[in-house]
Amino acid sequence: MFRSLAVATLLCGLVSPALAADVQPTLTGDIRIHDPTVIEVDGKFVAFQTGQEGGLYRGAIRAKTSPDGIAWTDAGSIGKGVPKWERKELGYQSLNIWAPSVSRHGETWNLYYSVSSFGINTSAIGLMTNAALDPEKPGEGWEDQGLVLKSNGKDNWNAIDPWRIDLSDGRAFLAYGSFWDGIKMRELDPASGKLLTPDTPTHDLASRQGAGIEAASILEHEGRFYLFVSFDQCCKQLDSTYNMRVGRADAVTGPYLDRDGKPMLAGGGTLLLGKTGRFIGPGGQEAIVTSKGEMLAYHYYDGDDLGVSKLQFSPLRWTADGWPELDALPE
């Protein structure tokens, strides 16, 4: 009997960690966020998000910090207000900065962001740089480098939701787009972070022929490229219909196909996560590489908290045939 009890106890000790690994982490602290972008700095984590309209920071990009990617603390903002160049370029001033995306090239930290207004595609993507991002003071040290690209009512695309990817061959690309004709990509000058040339070709990556698709990010994994996007609509709290999709390509510029072989340019996209329990409208995702492995940062609207938008930051798992998955959601 005692031997059986000891064996059972040992087996429980062996099985429990494996079961725990099958559930996404339960984040703590201040996890209120929308359109998250996360980066690791000296073993700590920094998140930036869409700015809040009005208030103390007047629409500026908000920041949060974490020692481990689990417990999060508010860290203020990057200055106050929207960029000064916006009115000249777009003809109006937006209420806040949207969907920042942070990355690093050499010793320079790049923070791309967008300015726009709901329902129109007179929009722009800008760039801030930082020579020494401090994970304790993530709002400091940023210098605005101005416009990267813009769209207007005559275009069939929308210059929001930027995502930069740097390749091992030294090239860099910027993916972007929302609704209209979908997700686009253009090559960057890796050093300046701006377009390689004014007439750099545009690559079409994914489209739903006018239906909701946005929030692109691309992850290189074992020689292939994975395009993560959000389908449908965000920003409606409990009525949000966001869901995360993914496709795969052999080249960063595509063509991207889903698991069933349907092109993402024809509306394809394998479901990664949709509405599940209190996790409503998961999306606004970014796939990144950290010391913990490949991770996915995304937001959801909490059905148990009046639809407040919150952060989830979870490991990506991989199937035997090379497709990303997420563990089960925490309660």
Short mmCIF file of C-alpha atoms in Angstrom, two decimals:
data_model
loop_
_atom_site.label_atom_id
_atom_site.label_comp_id
_atom_site.label_asym_id
_atom_site.label_seq_id
_atom_site.Cartn_x
_atom_site.Cartn_y
_atom_site.Cartn_z
CA MET A 1 0.00 0.00 0.00
CA PHE A 2 2.70 2.44 0.98
CA ARG A 3 4.69 1.50 -2.11
CA SER A 4 1.61 2.08 -4.31
CA LEU A 5 1.04 5.45 -2.64
CA ALA A 6 4.66 6.41 -3.23
CA VAL A 7 4.45 5.41 -6.89
CA ALA A 8 1.21 7.33 -7.31
CA THR A 9 2.77 10.40 -5.70
CA LEU A 10 5.79 10.14 -8.01
CA LEU A 11 3.57 9.80 -11.07
CA CYS A 12 1.56 12.85 -10.02
CA GLY A 13 4.80 14.76 -9.70
CA LEU A 14 5.80 13.71 -13.20
CA VAL A 15 2.43 14.33 -14.84
CA SER A 16 1.44 17.64 -13.25
CA PRO A 17 4.12 19.79 -14.95
CA ALA A 18 3.19 18.30 -18.33
CA LEU A 19 -0.46 19.16 -17.74
CA ALA A 20 0.47 22.67 -16.64
CA ALA A 21 2.41 23.17 -19.86
CA ASP A 22 -0.83 22.53 -21.79
CA VAL A 23 -2.45 25.74 -20.51
CA GLN A 24 -1.55 29.26 -21.53
CA PRO A 25 -0.09 31.38 -18.71
CA THR A 26 -2.36 33.32 -16.38
CA LEU A 27 -1.08 36.88 -16.55
CA THR A 28 -1.25 39.16 -13.52
CA GLY A 29 -1.01 42.84 -12.66
CA ASP A 30 -2.09 45.58 -15.06
CA ILE A 31 -2.84 43.66 -18.27
CA ARG A 32 -5.29 46.14 -19.79
CA ILE A 33 -4.02 46.57 -23.33
CA HIS A 34 -5.08 46.87 -26.96
CA ASP A 35 -3.01 46.00 -30.04
CA PRO A 36 -0.04 44.77 -28.02
CA THR A 37 3.55 44.63 -29.22
CA VAL A 38 6.07 42.95 -26.91
CA ILE A 39 9.86 42.78 -26.91
CA GLU A 40 12.46 41.31 -24.57
CA VAL A 41 15.13 43.68 -23.26
CA ASP A 42 17.94 42.31 -21.07
CA GLY A 43 15.75 39.42 -19.91
CA LYS A 44 12.79 41.66 -19.10
CA PHE A 45 9.73 42.38 -21.19
CA VAL A 46 8.30 45.64 -22.50
CA ALA A 47 4.89 46.04 -24.13
CA PHE A 48 3.53 48.98 -26.08
CA GLN A 49 -0.08 49.54 -27.11
CA THR A 50 -2.54 51.77 -28.93
CA GLY A 51 -2.93 55.09 -27.15
CA GLN A 52 -6.05 56.00 -25.23
CA GLU A 53 -8.15 58.82 -26.67
CA GLY A 54 -7.97 61.94 -24.50
CA GLY A 55 -6.82 61.62 -20.91
CA LEU A 56 -3.44 62.49 -19.47
CA TYR A 57 -1.39 61.28 -22.44
CA ARG A 58 -3.73 62.60 -25.19
CA GLY A 59 -3.54 59.53 -27.41
CA ALA A 60 0.18 58.74 -27.08
CA ILE A 61 1.52 55.18 -27.20
CA ARG A 62 1.18 53.49 -23.80
CA ALA A 63 3.80 51.19 -22.22
CA LYS A 64 3.89 48.31 -19.74
CA THR A 65 6.77 46.34 -18.25
CA SER A 66 7.27 42.86 -16.84
CA PRO A 67 10.20 41.00 -15.26
CA ASP A 68 9.04 37.65 -16.62
CA GLY A 69 6.27 38.11 -19.21
CA ILE A 70 3.68 37.13 -16.58
CA ALA A 71 3.32 40.00 -14.09
CA TRP A 72 2.75 43.38 -15.76
CA THR A 73 2.93 46.98 -14.55
CA ASP A 74 1.80 50.19 -16.23
CA ALA A 75 4.77 52.34 -17.33
CA GLY A 76 3.13 55.50 -18.64
CA SER A 77 3.52 56.61 -22.24
CA ILE A 78 5.92 57.82 -24.91
CA GLY A 79 5.40 61.55 -24.51
CA LYS A 80 1.94 63.07 -25.01
CA GLY A 81 -0.27 63.47 -28.03
CA VAL A 82 -0.04 62.40 -31.67
CA PRO A 83 2.83 63.22 -34.08
CA LYS A 84 3.13 66.81 -35.21
CA TRP A 85 3.69 65.84 -38.86
CA GLU A 86 0.32 64.09 -39.12
CA ARG A 87 -1.89 67.08 -39.98
CA LYS A 88 0.38 68.12 -42.86
CA GLU A 89 0.46 64.61 -44.34
CA LEU A 90 -3.16 63.57 -43.79
CA GLY A 91 -5.08 66.84 -43.58
CA TYR A 92 -6.51 66.06 -40.15
CA GLN A 93 -5.35 65.12 -36.66
CA SER A 94 -6.23 61.73 -35.21
CA LEU A 95 -7.36 61.16 -31.64
CA ASN A 96 -4.68 58.62 -30.81
CA ILE A 97 -1.79 56.52 -32.14
CA TRP A 98 -2.70 53.02 -33.28
CA ALA A 99 -1.07 49.60 -33.24
CA PRO A 100 2.63 50.22 -32.50
CA SER A 101 5.14 47.48 -33.36
CA VAL A 102 8.57 47.30 -31.74
CA SER A 103 11.67 45.52 -33.07
CA ARG A 104 15.44 45.79 -32.95
CA HIS A 105 18.01 46.18 -35.72
CA GLY A 106 21.60 46.18 -34.50
CA GLU A 107 21.81 48.74 -31.72
CA THR A 108 18.66 50.59 -32.75
CA TRP A 109 15.18 49.94 -31.41
CA ASN A 110 12.45 50.66 -33.95
CA LEU A 111 8.86 51.46 -33.06
CA TYR A 112 6.52 51.67 -36.03
CA TYR A 113 3.03 53.06 -35.46
CA SER A 114 -0.02 54.23 -37.39
CA VAL A 115 -2.38 57.19 -37.32
CA SER A 116 -5.84 57.04 -38.81
CA SER A 117 -9.54 57.30 -38.08
CA PHE A 118 -12.21 54.58 -38.12
CA GLY A 119 -13.76 53.82 -41.48
CA ILE A 120 -11.33 55.72 -43.72
CA ASN A 121 -8.03 54.82 -45.35
CA THR A 122 -6.47 58.28 -45.25
CA SER A 123 -3.83 56.87 -42.92
CA ALA A 124 -0.11 56.90 -42.28
CA ILE A 125 2.64 54.79 -40.75
CA GLY A 126 5.43 56.52 -38.86
CA LEU A 127 8.62 55.48 -37.09
CA MET A 128 10.27 56.23 -33.76
CA THR A 129 13.79 55.06 -32.91
CA ASN A 130 15.66 54.60 -29.66
CA ALA A 131 19.40 54.05 -29.22
CA ALA A 132 19.09 52.50 -25.75
CA LEU A 133 15.69 51.15 -24.73
CA ASP A 134 15.54 50.99 -20.92
CA PRO A 135 13.14 48.24 -19.75
CA GLU A 136 12.60 50.19 -16.52
CA LYS A 137 11.75 53.43 -18.36
CA PRO A 138 10.38 52.33 -21.75
CA GLY A 139 8.82 55.69 -22.52
CA GLU A 140 12.14 57.53 -22.60
CA GLY A 141 14.71 58.01 -25.38
CA TRP A 142 12.44 57.83 -28.41
CA GLU A 143 12.97 60.12 -31.41
CA ASP A 144 10.28 60.47 -34.06
CA GLN A 145 11.65 59.89 -37.56
CA GLY A 146 8.41 60.89 -39.27
CA LEU A 147 6.49 59.36 -42.12
CA VAL A 148 7.27 55.94 -43.61
CA LEU A 149 4.30 55.61 -45.97
CA LYS A 150 0.70 56.78 -46.29
CA SER A 151 -2.57 55.97 -48.07
CA ASN A 152 -5.59 58.01 -49.06
CA GLY A 153 -9.13 57.64 -50.35
CA LYS A 154 -7.93 56.91 -53.89
CA ASP A 155 -5.94 53.85 -52.75
CA ASN A 156 -7.25 50.30 -52.38
CA TRP A 157 -5.19 49.70 -49.24
CA ASN A 158 -4.82 51.17 -45.75
CA ALA A 159 -1.53 52.29 -44.16
CA ILE A 160 -2.04 50.95 -40.64
CA ASP A 161 -0.91 47.98 -38.51
CA PRO A 162 2.82 47.96 -39.38
CA TRP A 163 5.07 44.96 -38.78
CA ARG A 164 8.81 44.81 -39.52
CA ILE A 165 10.71 41.60 -40.17
CA ASP A 166 14.51 41.43 -40.53
CA LEU A 167 15.86 38.47 -42.49
CA SER A 168 19.11 36.58 -42.02
CA ASP A 169 20.30 37.80 -45.43
CA GLY A 170 20.24 41.41 -44.20
CA ARG A 171 17.03 42.52 -45.89
CA ALA A 172 14.10 44.04 -44.01
CA PHE A 173 10.42 44.29 -44.93
CA LEU A 174 7.36 46.09 -43.62
CA ALA A 175 3.97 44.35 -43.68
CA TYR A 176 0.84 46.46 -43.17
CA GLY A 177 -2.80 46.80 -44.14
CA SER A 178 -6.40 46.60 -42.97
CA PHE A 179 -9.67 45.82 -44.78
CA TRP A 180 -9.78 47.20 -48.38
CA ASP A 181 -7.50 44.94 -50.45
CA GLY A 182 -5.82 43.42 -47.42
CA ILE A 183 -2.23 42.90 -46.32
CA LYS A 184 0.68 44.40 -48.25
CA MET A 185 4.47 44.40 -47.92
CA ARG A 186 7.33 46.64 -49.06
CA GLU A 187 11.09 46.41 -48.59
CA LEU A 188 12.87 48.70 -46.12
CA ASP A 189 16.33 50.16 -45.87
CA PRO A 190 17.41 48.15 -42.80
CA ALA A 191 19.47 51.01 -41.34
CA SER A 192 17.05 53.92 -41.68
CA GLY A 193 13.88 51.87 -41.27
CA LYS A 194 12.27 53.82 -44.13
CA LEU A 195 11.34 52.47 -47.57
CA LEU A 196 14.31 51.15 -49.55
CA THR A 197 13.34 53.42 -52.46
CA PRO A 198 10.23 55.56 -53.08
CA ASP A 199 9.10 53.11 -55.77
CA THR A 200 9.96 49.89 -53.93
CA PRO A 201 7.55 47.22 -55.27
CA THR A 202 4.47 46.31 -53.26
CA HIS A 203 3.87 42.62 -52.51
CA ASP A 204 0.31 41.41 -51.94
CA LEU A 205 0.19 38.91 -49.06
CA ALA A 206 -3.44 38.33 -48.02
CA SER A 207 -6.91 39.64 -48.84
CA ARG A 208 -10.57 39.02 -48.11
CA GLN A 209 -11.77 41.28 -50.92
CA GLY A 210 -12.89 44.02 -48.56
CA ALA A 211 -13.83 41.98 -45.49
CA GLY A 212 -11.96 42.35 -42.20
CA ILE A 213 -8.30 41.35 -42.22
CA GLU A 214 -5.51 43.22 -40.41
CA ALA A 215 -2.81 43.09 -37.71
CA ALA A 216 -0.25 41.18 -39.80
CA SER A 217 2.92 39.75 -38.29
CA ILE A 218 5.38 37.30 -39.82
CA LEU A 219 7.48 34.70 -38.04
CA GLU A 220 10.34 32.78 -39.66
CA HIS A 221 10.41 29.20 -38.35
CA GLU A 222 12.63 26.39 -39.64
CA GLY A 223 13.06 27.95 -43.07
CA ARG A 224 9.42 28.87 -43.64
CA PHE A 225 7.47 32.05 -43.06
CA TYR A 226 4.20 32.21 -41.14
CA LEU A 227 1.77 35.10 -41.65
CA PHE A 228 -0.50 35.75 -38.67
CA VAL A 229 -3.54 37.99 -39.18
CA SER A 230 -6.79 38.92 -37.47
CA PHE A 231 -10.07 38.34 -39.32
CA ASP A 232 -13.32 40.29 -38.82
CA GLN A 233 -13.82 43.17 -36.37
CA CYS A 234 -12.18 44.45 -33.22
CA CYS A 235 -12.98 47.25 -30.83
CA LYS A 236 -16.59 46.33 -29.98
CA GLN A 237 -15.87 44.87 -26.54
CA LEU A 238 -18.30 41.97 -25.96
CA ASP A 239 -19.51 42.17 -29.56
CA SER A 240 -16.01 41.94 -31.07
CA THR A 241 -15.61 39.19 -33.65
CA TYR A 242 -11.81 39.16 -34.07
CA ASN A 243 -10.23 35.73 -34.60
CA MET A 244 -6.63 34.85 -35.35
CA ARG A 245 -5.60 33.10 -38.57
CA VAL A 246 -2.32 31.88 -40.06
CA GLY A 247 -0.83 30.87 -43.38
CA ARG A 248 2.58 29.62 -44.51
CA ALA A 249 5.01 30.37 -47.35
CA ASP A 250 8.47 29.39 -48.50
CA ALA A 251 9.41 33.04 -49.12
CA VAL A 252 8.72 36.10 -47.00
CA THR A 253 6.87 37.72 -49.91
CA GLY A 254 4.58 34.70 -50.36
CA PRO A 255 2.49 33.13 -51.69
CA TYR A 256 0.92 32.26 -48.32
CA LEU A 257 -1.37 29.23 -48.12
CA ASP A 258 -3.42 27.93 -45.21
CA ARG A 259 -3.31 24.37 -43.93
CA ASP A 260 -5.88 23.30 -46.53
CA GLY A 261 -3.86 24.84 -49.35
CA LYS A 262 -6.16 27.83 -49.87
CA PRO A 263 -4.27 31.02 -50.79
CA MET A 264 -4.52 33.81 -48.24
CA LEU A 265 -4.96 36.18 -51.19
CA ALA A 266 -8.23 34.33 -51.82
CA GLY A 267 -9.45 34.63 -48.24
CA GLY A 268 -7.62 31.61 -46.82
CA GLY A 269 -6.32 31.42 -43.27
CA THR A 270 -6.22 28.54 -40.79
CA LEU A 271 -7.97 29.36 -37.51
CA LEU A 272 -5.54 29.69 -34.62
CA LEU A 273 -7.95 30.99 -31.98
CA GLY A 274 -11.46 32.42 -31.96
CA LYS A 275 -13.99 33.26 -29.25
CA THR A 276 -13.55 30.79 -26.39
CA GLY A 277 -15.38 31.22 -23.09
CA ARG A 278 -14.59 34.61 -21.60
CA PHE A 279 -11.88 35.20 -24.23
CA ILE A 280 -13.87 37.19 -26.76
CA GLY A 281 -12.43 38.53 -30.03
CA PRO A 282 -8.78 37.42 -29.64
CA GLY A 283 -6.53 39.25 -32.10
CA GLY A 284 -4.16 42.16 -32.70
CA GLN A 285 -1.44 39.51 -32.46
CA GLU A 286 2.33 39.56 -32.90
CA ALA A 287 4.53 36.48 -33.08
CA ILE A 288 8.03 37.02 -31.67
CA VAL A 289 11.15 35.13 -30.65
CA THR A 290 12.28 35.40 -27.02
CA SER A 291 14.63 33.59 -24.63
CA LYS A 292 11.54 31.56 -23.65
CA GLY A 293 11.05 30.49 -27.25
CA GLU A 294 8.55 31.63 -29.85
CA MET A 295 5.67 33.53 -28.27
CA LEU A 296 2.42 35.11 -29.38
CA ALA A 297 1.20 38.38 -27.86
CA TYR A 298 -2.45 39.23 -28.45
CA HIS A 299 -5.38 40.96 -26.84
CA TYR A 300 -8.87 39.69 -26.03
CA TYR A 301 -12.04 41.21 -24.59
CA ASP A 302 -12.74 39.73 -21.17
CA GLY A 303 -16.30 38.44 -20.99
CA ASP A 304 -16.05 38.32 -17.20
CA ASP A 305 -14.97 41.98 -16.97
CA LEU A 306 -17.42 43.95 -19.12
CA GLY A 307 -15.37 43.40 -22.27
CA VAL A 308 -12.20 45.15 -21.06
CA SER A 309 -9.35 44.54 -23.52
CA LYS A 310 -6.53 42.53 -21.94
CA LEU A 311 -3.14 41.03 -22.80
CA GLN A 312 -2.32 37.38 -23.36
CA PHE A 313 1.30 36.32 -23.95
CA SER A 314 1.69 32.63 -24.69
CA PRO A 315 4.12 30.06 -26.12
CA LEU A 316 3.61 28.88 -29.69
CA ARG A 317 3.64 25.10 -30.13
CA TRP A 318 4.24 23.31 -33.43
CA THR A 319 2.52 20.32 -34.97
CA ALA A 320 4.45 17.50 -36.60
CA ASP A 321 3.61 18.92 -40.03
CA GLY A 322 4.83 22.40 -39.11
CA TRP A 323 1.80 24.46 -38.07
CA PRO A 324 1.60 26.73 -35.02
CA GLU A 325 -0.80 26.03 -32.17
CA LEU A 326 -1.68 27.56 -28.82
CA ASP A 327 -2.24 25.75 -25.56
CA ALA A 328 -5.66 25.73 -23.96
CA LEU A 329 -6.78 29.01 -22.45
CA PRO A 330 -6.60 29.55 -18.69
CA GLU A 331 -9.83 29.88 -16.73
#
